[in-house]
Amino acid sequence: MKLEQLRAYATVGIMGILLLGLSIWCWFKPVDSYSDSERRVLAAFPKVSVDTVRSGEFTKQFETYTQDQFPLRDGMRRLKAMTNLYVLGKRDNNGLYLAEGYVSKLEYPLRRPMLDHALERFDVLMERYLKPHGAKVYLAVIPDKNYYLAPSNGYLTMDYDTLFDTVRQSCKDMEYIDLTKRLSLADYYHTDTHWRQERLLPIAQYLAEEMGVTLPGSGYTVETVEQPFRGVYVGQSALPLHPDTLHYLTSPVLEECIVTGYASGTGKPIPLYDLERAKGRDPYEMFAGGNNPLVTIENPNADTERELIVFRDSFAGSLAPLLAEGYRKITLVDIRYLRSDLVGELVDFHGQDTLFLYSTLLLNNSTGLQ
């Protein structure tokens, strides 16, 4: 037998053994229900029935299942990402890019139907709860970090000017507070979408000033979470990224605040900073109840009776504690998890200051707003 034939047989045999081994591994390895790196539920084996087979639904779901349960999946994802960026020279990998030491996800283009849906939800809240009680209403849009990172590095971005102008024109009954010139790239985490609480005191003071409230701006202590903060983009990018450090601000006033969460519909005391969540899948959820639909922060030492309602997304979790010294009570409402028509059953509206505080990421992906 010729040497070339032996090589060919050896190649086929090795490939066959590899494929057989991977197939056996795939079928008999324990099914993973959740991906910690991607922060999402993985596909389970699809239900087999005559209807699902005939419709092709079984084949579609089975393909997703095999992709999610493939052996060494995280390693393969990392190899693909590094090859795309460092070998093939691609500008991004599945929409994620690296620039100036930050990792971010392309947010393009501006999705007008999404923005319109968010503004329609805001209008419902205004008409149903705020106008009837004569509330002073403010609106601030938090630019995502692409606003400061993408253009200077040659990446596409949504049309931010159109977004901001549309919000202003559609929310004329709200006083608009512009944050774009008050923030910079350094205010955001390197590996996550969110802003850094330890840099937000000037933002809190500016918002409070625009709402006619004075904050002391001093007396805070910066504390550090021991665990490294691997933001959402660490898992999504599959790259060996250096983690961030998670800091939080404390003060004697904040330590005396009474925080209540309404995740189950009834009030339950919760910590202002949940350090157990800081060890979990999404450490940023440590701030003010995380994705809790309704949270109240009461300041028994306030020298005012003013109250504030904040309709918000996740960005407000780290900012709200810094406003606590200016109010007797702050109520955080997240209509991603609480239907707008049910808000009135949990919140007593009586003319409180009200702030709509939402990121451009939420406004451009507003499906979850109820």
CSV table of C-alpha atoms in Angstrom, one decimal:
chain,number,residue,atom,x,y,z
A,1,MET,CA,0.0,0.0,0.0
A,2,LYS,CA,1.3,3.4,-1.0
A,3,LEU,CA,2.3,6.0,1.6
A,4,GLU,CA,-0.3,8.4,0.3
A,5,GLN,CA,-3.1,5.8,0.8
A,6,LEU,CA,-1.9,5.2,4.3
A,7,ARG,CA,-2.0,8.9,5.1
A,8,ALA,CA,-5.5,9.1,3.6
A,9,TYR,CA,-6.8,6.2,5.6
A,10,ALA,CA,-5.2,7.6,8.8
A,11,THR,CA,-6.8,11.0,8.2
A,12,VAL,CA,-10.2,9.4,7.6
A,13,GLY,CA,-9.8,7.2,10.6
A,14,ILE,CA,-8.7,10.0,13.0
A,15,MET,CA,-11.6,12.2,11.8
A,16,GLY,CA,-14.0,9.3,12.2
A,17,ILE,CA,-12.8,8.7,15.8
A,18,LEU,CA,-13.1,12.4,16.6
A,19,LEU,CA,-16.6,12.7,15.2
A,20,LEU,CA,-17.7,9.5,16.9
A,21,GLY,CA,-16.2,10.6,20.2
A,22,LEU,CA,-17.8,14.0,20.1
A,23,SER,CA,-21.2,12.4,19.2
A,24,ILE,CA,-21.0,10.1,22.1
A,25,TRP,CA,-19.8,12.9,24.4
A,26,CYS,CA,-22.7,15.1,23.2
A,27,TRP,CA,-25.3,12.5,23.8
A,28,PHE,CA,-24.2,11.3,27.2
A,29,LYS,CA,-22.8,14.4,28.9
A,30,PRO,CA,-25.1,16.1,31.4
A,31,VAL,CA,-27.4,18.7,29.9
A,32,ASP,CA,-26.5,22.2,30.9
A,33,SER,CA,-29.5,24.3,31.7
A,34,TYR,CA,-27.8,27.7,32.0
A,35,SER,CA,-24.8,29.4,30.6
A,36,ASP,CA,-23.1,31.5,33.3
A,37,SER,CA,-20.8,33.1,30.7
A,38,GLU,CA,-23.7,34.2,28.5
A,39,ARG,CA,-26.2,34.7,31.3
A,40,ARG,CA,-29.0,32.9,29.5
A,41,VAL,CA,-31.0,29.7,29.7
A,42,LEU,CA,-29.7,27.0,27.3
A,43,ALA,CA,-32.0,25.0,25.0
A,44,ALA,CA,-33.4,21.7,26.3
A,45,PHE,CA,-34.1,18.6,24.2
A,46,PRO,CA,-37.3,19.5,22.1
A,47,LYS,CA,-40.5,17.6,22.5
A,48,VAL,CA,-41.0,14.9,19.9
A,49,SER,CA,-44.5,14.6,18.4
A,50,VAL,CA,-46.1,14.0,15.1
A,51,ASP,CA,-47.0,17.7,14.8
A,52,THR,CA,-43.6,19.1,15.6
A,53,VAL,CA,-41.9,16.6,13.2
A,54,ARG,CA,-44.3,17.4,10.4
A,55,SER,CA,-44.1,21.2,10.8
A,56,GLY,CA,-40.3,21.1,11.0
A,57,GLU,CA,-40.4,22.7,14.5
A,58,PHE,CA,-38.6,19.7,16.0
A,59,THR,CA,-35.7,20.0,13.5
A,60,LYS,CA,-35.4,23.7,14.2
A,61,GLN,CA,-35.4,23.3,18.0
A,62,PHE,CA,-33.1,20.3,17.8
A,63,GLU,CA,-30.5,22.3,15.9
A,64,THR,CA,-30.6,25.0,18.6
A,65,TYR,CA,-30.3,22.3,21.3
A,66,THR,CA,-27.2,20.8,19.7
A,67,GLN,CA,-25.6,24.2,19.4
A,68,ASP,CA,-26.3,25.0,23.0
A,69,GLN,CA,-25.2,21.6,24.4
A,70,PHE,CA,-22.1,21.1,22.2
A,71,PRO,CA,-19.1,19.8,24.2
A,72,LEU,CA,-16.4,22.4,25.0
A,73,ARG,CA,-18.8,25.1,23.8
A,74,ASP,CA,-17.2,27.9,25.7
A,75,GLY,CA,-13.7,27.0,24.5
A,76,MET,CA,-14.9,26.8,20.9
A,77,ARG,CA,-16.6,30.2,21.3
A,78,ARG,CA,-13.4,31.7,22.6
A,79,LEU,CA,-11.4,30.2,19.8
A,80,LYS,CA,-13.8,31.6,17.2
A,81,ALA,CA,-13.8,35.1,18.8
A,82,MET,CA,-10.0,35.3,19.0
A,83,THR,CA,-9.6,34.0,15.4
A,84,ASN,CA,-12.1,36.6,14.1
A,85,LEU,CA,-10.5,39.5,15.9
A,86,TYR,CA,-6.8,38.7,16.0
A,87,VAL,CA,-6.2,36.4,13.0
A,88,LEU,CA,-8.8,37.4,10.4
A,89,GLY,CA,-8.7,41.1,11.5
A,90,LYS,CA,-12.4,41.5,11.7
A,91,ARG,CA,-13.7,44.7,13.3
A,92,ASP,CA,-16.2,43.0,15.6
A,93,ASN,CA,-17.3,39.5,16.5
A,94,ASN,CA,-21.1,39.0,16.5
A,95,GLY,CA,-21.5,42.8,17.0
A,96,LEU,CA,-19.0,43.0,19.9
A,97,TYR,CA,-15.9,45.1,19.5
A,98,LEU,CA,-12.8,46.2,21.5
A,99,ALA,CA,-11.6,49.8,21.5
A,100,GLU,CA,-9.6,51.9,24.0
A,101,GLY,CA,-9.6,49.1,26.5
A,102,TYR,CA,-13.4,48.8,26.5
A,103,VAL,CA,-15.7,46.1,25.0
A,104,SER,CA,-19.0,47.2,23.7
A,105,LYS,CA,-21.8,46.0,21.5
A,106,LEU,CA,-22.9,47.8,18.3
A,107,GLU,CA,-26.3,49.4,18.8
A,108,TYR,CA,-27.3,50.3,15.2
A,109,PRO,CA,-29.6,51.5,13.8
A,110,LEU,CA,-32.1,53.6,15.7
A,111,ARG,CA,-35.3,51.6,15.9
A,112,ARG,CA,-38.1,54.1,15.6
A,113,PRO,CA,-40.9,51.6,16.5
A,114,MET,CA,-39.1,50.7,19.7
A,115,LEU,CA,-38.6,54.4,20.6
A,116,ASP,CA,-42.2,55.1,19.8
A,117,HIS,CA,-43.4,52.2,22.0
A,118,ALA,CA,-41.4,53.6,24.9
A,119,LEU,CA,-42.7,57.1,24.5
A,120,GLU,CA,-46.3,55.7,24.3
A,121,ARG,CA,-45.7,54.0,27.6
A,122,PHE,CA,-44.4,57.2,29.1
A,123,ASP,CA,-47.5,59.1,27.9
A,124,VAL,CA,-49.8,56.5,29.5
A,125,LEU,CA,-48.1,57.0,32.8
A,126,MET,CA,-48.3,60.8,32.5
A,127,GLU,CA,-52.0,60.8,31.6
A,128,ARG,CA,-53.1,58.2,34.2
A,129,TYR,CA,-51.0,59.0,37.3
A,130,LEU,CA,-49.0,62.2,37.0
A,131,LYS,CA,-51.1,65.0,35.3
A,132,PRO,CA,-54.1,64.4,37.6
A,133,HIS,CA,-52.0,65.2,40.6
A,134,GLY,CA,-50.0,68.1,39.3
A,135,ALA,CA,-46.7,66.3,39.6
A,136,LYS,CA,-43.5,68.1,38.4
A,137,VAL,CA,-42.1,65.6,35.9
A,138,TYR,CA,-38.5,65.4,34.6
A,139,LEU,CA,-36.9,63.3,31.9
A,140,ALA,CA,-33.2,62.3,31.5
A,141,VAL,CA,-31.8,60.0,28.9
A,142,ILE,CA,-28.6,58.1,29.7
A,143,PRO,CA,-26.4,57.7,26.6
A,144,ASP,CA,-25.0,54.2,26.3
A,145,LYS,CA,-21.2,54.1,26.1
A,146,ASN,CA,-21.2,53.7,22.3
A,147,TYR,CA,-22.1,57.4,22.3
A,148,TYR,CA,-18.6,58.2,23.6
A,149,LEU,CA,-16.7,55.2,22.1
A,150,ALA,CA,-18.0,54.1,18.7
A,151,PRO,CA,-17.7,57.3,16.5
A,152,SER,CA,-14.1,58.1,17.3
A,153,ASN,CA,-13.2,54.5,16.6
A,154,GLY,CA,-15.0,54.2,13.3
A,155,TYR,CA,-18.0,52.1,14.4
A,156,LEU,CA,-21.6,52.6,13.4
A,157,THR,CA,-24.0,54.0,15.9
A,158,MET,CA,-27.6,54.8,16.1
A,159,ASP,CA,-28.8,58.4,15.2
A,160,TYR,CA,-28.5,59.8,18.8
A,161,ASP,CA,-29.4,63.3,17.7
A,162,THR,CA,-32.7,62.1,16.3
A,163,LEU,CA,-33.4,60.0,19.4
A,164,PHE,CA,-32.8,62.9,21.7
A,165,ASP,CA,-34.8,65.4,19.6
A,166,THR,CA,-37.7,62.9,19.3
A,167,VAL,CA,-37.8,62.4,23.0
A,168,ARG,CA,-37.8,66.1,23.7
A,169,GLN,CA,-40.6,66.8,21.2
A,170,SER,CA,-42.7,63.9,22.3
A,171,CYS,CA,-42.4,64.7,26.0
A,172,LYS,CA,-43.2,68.4,26.1
A,173,ASP,CA,-45.0,68.0,29.5
A,174,MET,CA,-41.7,66.8,31.0
A,175,GLU,CA,-38.7,69.0,31.8
A,176,TYR,CA,-35.8,67.5,29.8
A,177,ILE,CA,-32.4,67.2,31.6
A,178,ASP,CA,-29.5,66.7,29.2
A,179,LEU,CA,-26.8,64.3,30.5
A,180,THR,CA,-24.6,63.9,27.4
A,181,LYS,CA,-22.1,66.6,28.3
A,182,ARG,CA,-22.0,65.6,32.0
A,183,LEU,CA,-20.8,62.1,31.2
A,184,SER,CA,-17.7,60.6,29.6
A,185,LEU,CA,-16.4,57.2,28.6
A,186,ALA,CA,-14.6,56.9,31.9
A,187,ASP,CA,-17.9,56.8,33.7
A,188,TYR,CA,-18.7,53.3,32.3
A,189,TYR,CA,-17.4,49.9,33.1
A,190,HIS,CA,-14.9,48.3,30.7
A,191,THR,CA,-16.8,45.0,30.4
A,192,ASP,CA,-20.4,46.0,31.1
A,193,THR,CA,-23.1,48.2,29.8
A,194,HIS,CA,-23.6,50.2,33.0
A,195,TRP,CA,-22.1,53.3,34.5
A,196,ARG,CA,-19.9,53.3,37.6
A,197,GLN,CA,-21.5,54.4,40.8
A,198,GLU,CA,-18.3,55.8,42.3
A,199,ARG,CA,-18.3,58.4,39.5
A,200,LEU,CA,-21.9,59.4,39.7
A,201,LEU,CA,-22.0,62.0,42.5
A,202,PRO,CA,-21.7,64.9,40.0
A,203,ILE,CA,-24.6,63.4,38.0
A,204,ALA,CA,-26.7,63.0,41.1
A,205,GLN,CA,-26.0,66.6,42.1
A,206,TYR,CA,-26.8,67.9,38.7
A,207,LEU,CA,-30.1,66.0,38.5
A,208,ALA,CA,-31.0,67.1,42.0
A,209,GLU,CA,-30.2,70.7,41.2
A,210,GLU,CA,-32.3,70.6,38.1
A,211,MET,CA,-35.2,69.3,40.2
A,212,GLY,CA,-34.7,72.0,42.8
A,213,VAL,CA,-33.0,69.8,45.5
A,214,THR,CA,-29.6,70.4,47.1
A,215,LEU,CA,-27.4,67.4,47.9
A,216,PRO,CA,-24.4,67.6,50.3
A,217,GLY,CA,-22.0,65.9,47.9
A,218,SER,CA,-19.7,64.8,50.6
A,219,GLY,CA,-19.5,62.3,53.5
A,220,TYR,CA,-19.4,59.2,51.2
A,221,THR,CA,-17.0,56.3,51.6
A,222,VAL,CA,-16.0,54.2,48.6
A,223,GLU,CA,-16.2,50.5,49.4
A,224,THR,CA,-14.9,47.7,47.1
A,225,VAL,CA,-16.5,44.3,46.3
A,226,GLU,CA,-13.9,41.6,46.8
A,227,GLN,CA,-15.1,39.5,43.8
A,228,PRO,CA,-13.9,40.7,40.4
A,229,PHE,CA,-16.7,42.2,38.3
A,230,ARG,CA,-17.0,40.3,35.0
A,231,GLY,CA,-19.6,42.4,33.1
A,232,VAL,CA,-22.1,41.0,30.7
A,233,TYR,CA,-19.7,41.5,27.7
A,234,VAL,CA,-17.2,39.1,29.2
A,235,GLY,CA,-19.4,36.1,28.5
A,236,GLN,CA,-21.0,37.4,25.4
A,237,SER,CA,-17.6,38.2,23.7
A,238,ALA,CA,-16.0,34.9,24.9
A,239,LEU,CA,-12.7,36.8,25.0
A,240,PRO,CA,-10.1,36.6,27.9
A,241,LEU,CA,-11.0,40.1,29.2
A,242,HIS,CA,-9.6,41.7,32.4
A,243,PRO,CA,-12.4,42.1,34.8
A,244,ASP,CA,-13.6,45.4,36.3
A,245,THR,CA,-13.6,46.3,40.0
A,246,LEU,CA,-17.0,46.9,41.5
A,247,HIS,CA,-17.2,49.9,43.9
A,248,TYR,CA,-20.2,51.3,45.9
A,249,LEU,CA,-20.7,54.4,48.0
A,250,THR,CA,-21.8,54.4,51.6
A,251,SER,CA,-22.6,57.2,54.1
A,252,PRO,CA,-24.1,57.4,57.6
A,253,VAL,CA,-27.4,58.6,56.0
A,254,LEU,CA,-27.5,55.7,53.6
A,255,GLU,CA,-26.8,53.2,56.4
A,256,GLU,CA,-29.9,54.5,58.1
A,257,CYS,CA,-32.2,54.3,55.0
A,258,ILE,CA,-35.0,51.8,55.0
A,259,VAL,CA,-35.3,49.9,51.8
A,260,THR,CA,-38.3,47.8,50.8
A,261,GLY,CA,-38.8,45.6,47.7
A,262,TYR,CA,-42.1,44.5,46.3
A,263,ALA,CA,-41.0,41.6,44.0
A,264,SER,CA,-43.9,39.4,45.3
A,265,GLY,CA,-46.4,42.3,45.5
A,266,THR,CA,-46.0,42.7,49.2
A,267,GLY,CA,-43.3,44.7,50.9
A,268,LYS,CA,-40.2,43.0,52.1
A,269,PRO,CA,-37.1,44.6,53.7
A,270,ILE,CA,-34.0,44.3,51.4
A,271,PRO,CA,-30.5,45.7,51.6
A,272,LEU,CA,-29.6,48.9,49.7
A,273,TYR,CA,-26.5,47.0,48.5
A,274,ASP,CA,-26.9,43.3,48.3
A,275,LEU,CA,-23.4,41.9,48.6
A,276,GLU,CA,-24.7,38.3,48.1
A,277,ARG,CA,-25.9,39.3,44.6
A,278,ALA,CA,-22.5,40.8,44.0
A,279,LYS,CA,-21.2,37.2,44.1
A,280,GLY,CA,-23.9,36.0,41.6
A,281,ARG,CA,-24.5,35.8,37.9
A,282,ASP,CA,-25.1,39.5,37.5
A,283,PRO,CA,-23.1,41.4,40.2
A,284,TYR,CA,-24.6,44.8,39.1
A,285,GLU,CA,-27.9,43.6,40.5
A,286,MET,CA,-26.5,44.4,44.0
A,287,PHE,CA,-27.7,48.0,43.6
A,288,ALA,CA,-31.1,48.9,45.1
A,289,GLY,CA,-33.0,45.6,44.6
A,290,GLY,CA,-31.7,44.8,41.1
A,291,ASN,CA,-34.5,43.9,38.7
A,292,ASN,CA,-37.2,44.3,41.5
A,293,PRO,CA,-40.3,45.9,39.9
A,294,LEU,CA,-40.9,48.3,42.8
A,295,VAL,CA,-38.4,49.5,45.5
A,296,THR,CA,-38.8,52.3,48.1
A,297,ILE,CA,-35.9,54.0,49.8
A,298,GLU,CA,-36.9,55.9,52.9
A,299,ASN,CA,-34.6,58.4,54.6
A,300,PRO,CA,-35.7,58.9,58.2
A,301,ASN,CA,-33.1,61.6,58.7
A,302,ALA,CA,-34.3,63.8,55.8
A,303,ASP,CA,-34.9,67.5,56.7
A,304,THR,CA,-37.6,67.6,54.0
A,305,GLU,CA,-40.9,66.0,53.3
A,306,ARG,CA,-40.3,65.9,49.5
A,307,GLU,CA,-40.6,62.6,47.7
A,308,LEU,CA,-39.4,61.4,44.4
A,309,ILE,CA,-40.8,58.7,42.0
A,310,VAL,CA,-38.3,57.3,39.4
A,311,PHE,CA,-39.5,55.4,36.4
A,312,ARG,CA,-36.4,53.6,35.5
A,313,ASP,CA,-34.3,50.8,34.0
A,314,SER,CA,-31.3,49.1,35.5
A,315,PHE,CA,-29.1,52.2,35.3
A,316,ALA,CA,-31.1,54.0,38.0
A,317,GLY,CA,-30.3,51.2,40.6
A,318,SER,CA,-26.8,52.7,41.3
A,319,LEU,CA,-27.9,56.3,41.0
A,320,ALA,CA,-30.9,56.4,43.2
A,321,PRO,CA,-29.0,55.9,46.5
A,322,LEU,CA,-27.1,59.1,45.7
A,323,LEU,CA,-30.3,61.1,45.6
A,324,ALA,CA,-31.6,59.7,48.9
A,325,GLU,CA,-30.2,62.5,51.0
A,326,GLY,CA,-32.4,65.0,49.2
A,327,TYR,CA,-35.7,63.2,49.8
A,328,ARG,CA,-37.8,61.7,52.5
A,329,LYS,CA,-38.8,58.8,50.2
A,330,ILE,CA,-37.7,57.6,46.8
A,331,THR,CA,-39.9,55.1,44.9
A,332,LEU,CA,-38.3,53.2,42.0
A,333,VAL,CA,-40.7,51.8,39.4
A,334,ASP,CA,-39.6,49.4,36.7
A,335,ILE,CA,-42.4,48.8,34.1
A,336,ARG,CA,-40.4,46.0,32.5
A,337,TYR,CA,-41.6,43.9,35.4
A,338,LEU,CA,-44.7,45.8,36.5
A,339,ARG,CA,-47.6,46.6,34.1
A,340,SER,CA,-48.4,50.3,33.8
A,341,ASP,CA,-52.0,49.8,34.6
A,342,LEU,CA,-51.1,48.1,37.9
A,343,VAL,CA,-48.7,50.8,39.1
A,344,GLY,CA,-51.5,52.7,40.8
A,345,GLU,CA,-52.3,49.7,43.0
A,346,LEU,CA,-48.8,49.9,44.6
A,347,VAL,CA,-47.9,53.5,44.4
A,348,ASP,CA,-49.8,56.4,46.1
A,349,PHE,CA,-49.5,59.3,43.6
A,350,HIS,CA,-50.0,62.7,45.3
A,351,GLY,CA,-47.9,65.1,43.3
A,352,GLN,CA,-44.4,63.8,44.1
A,353,ASP,CA,-41.5,64.9,42.0
A,354,THR,CA,-41.2,62.4,39.2
A,355,LEU,CA,-38.1,61.5,37.1
A,356,PHE,CA,-38.1,59.3,34.0
A,357,LEU,CA,-34.6,58.0,33.8
A,358,TYR,CA,-33.9,55.6,30.9
A,359,SER,CA,-30.9,54.6,28.9
A,360,THR,CA,-30.7,54.8,25.1
A,361,LEU,CA,-30.2,51.0,25.1
A,362,LEU,CA,-33.7,50.6,26.7
A,363,LEU,CA,-35.3,53.2,24.4
A,364,ASN,CA,-33.9,51.4,21.4
A,365,ASN,CA,-35.0,48.0,22.7
A,366,SER,CA,-38.3,48.7,24.5
A,367,THR,CA,-40.2,45.5,23.8
A,368,GLY,CA,-40.3,44.7,27.6
A,369,LEU,CA,-41.9,47.9,28.7
A,370,GLN,CA,-45.5,47.2,29.7
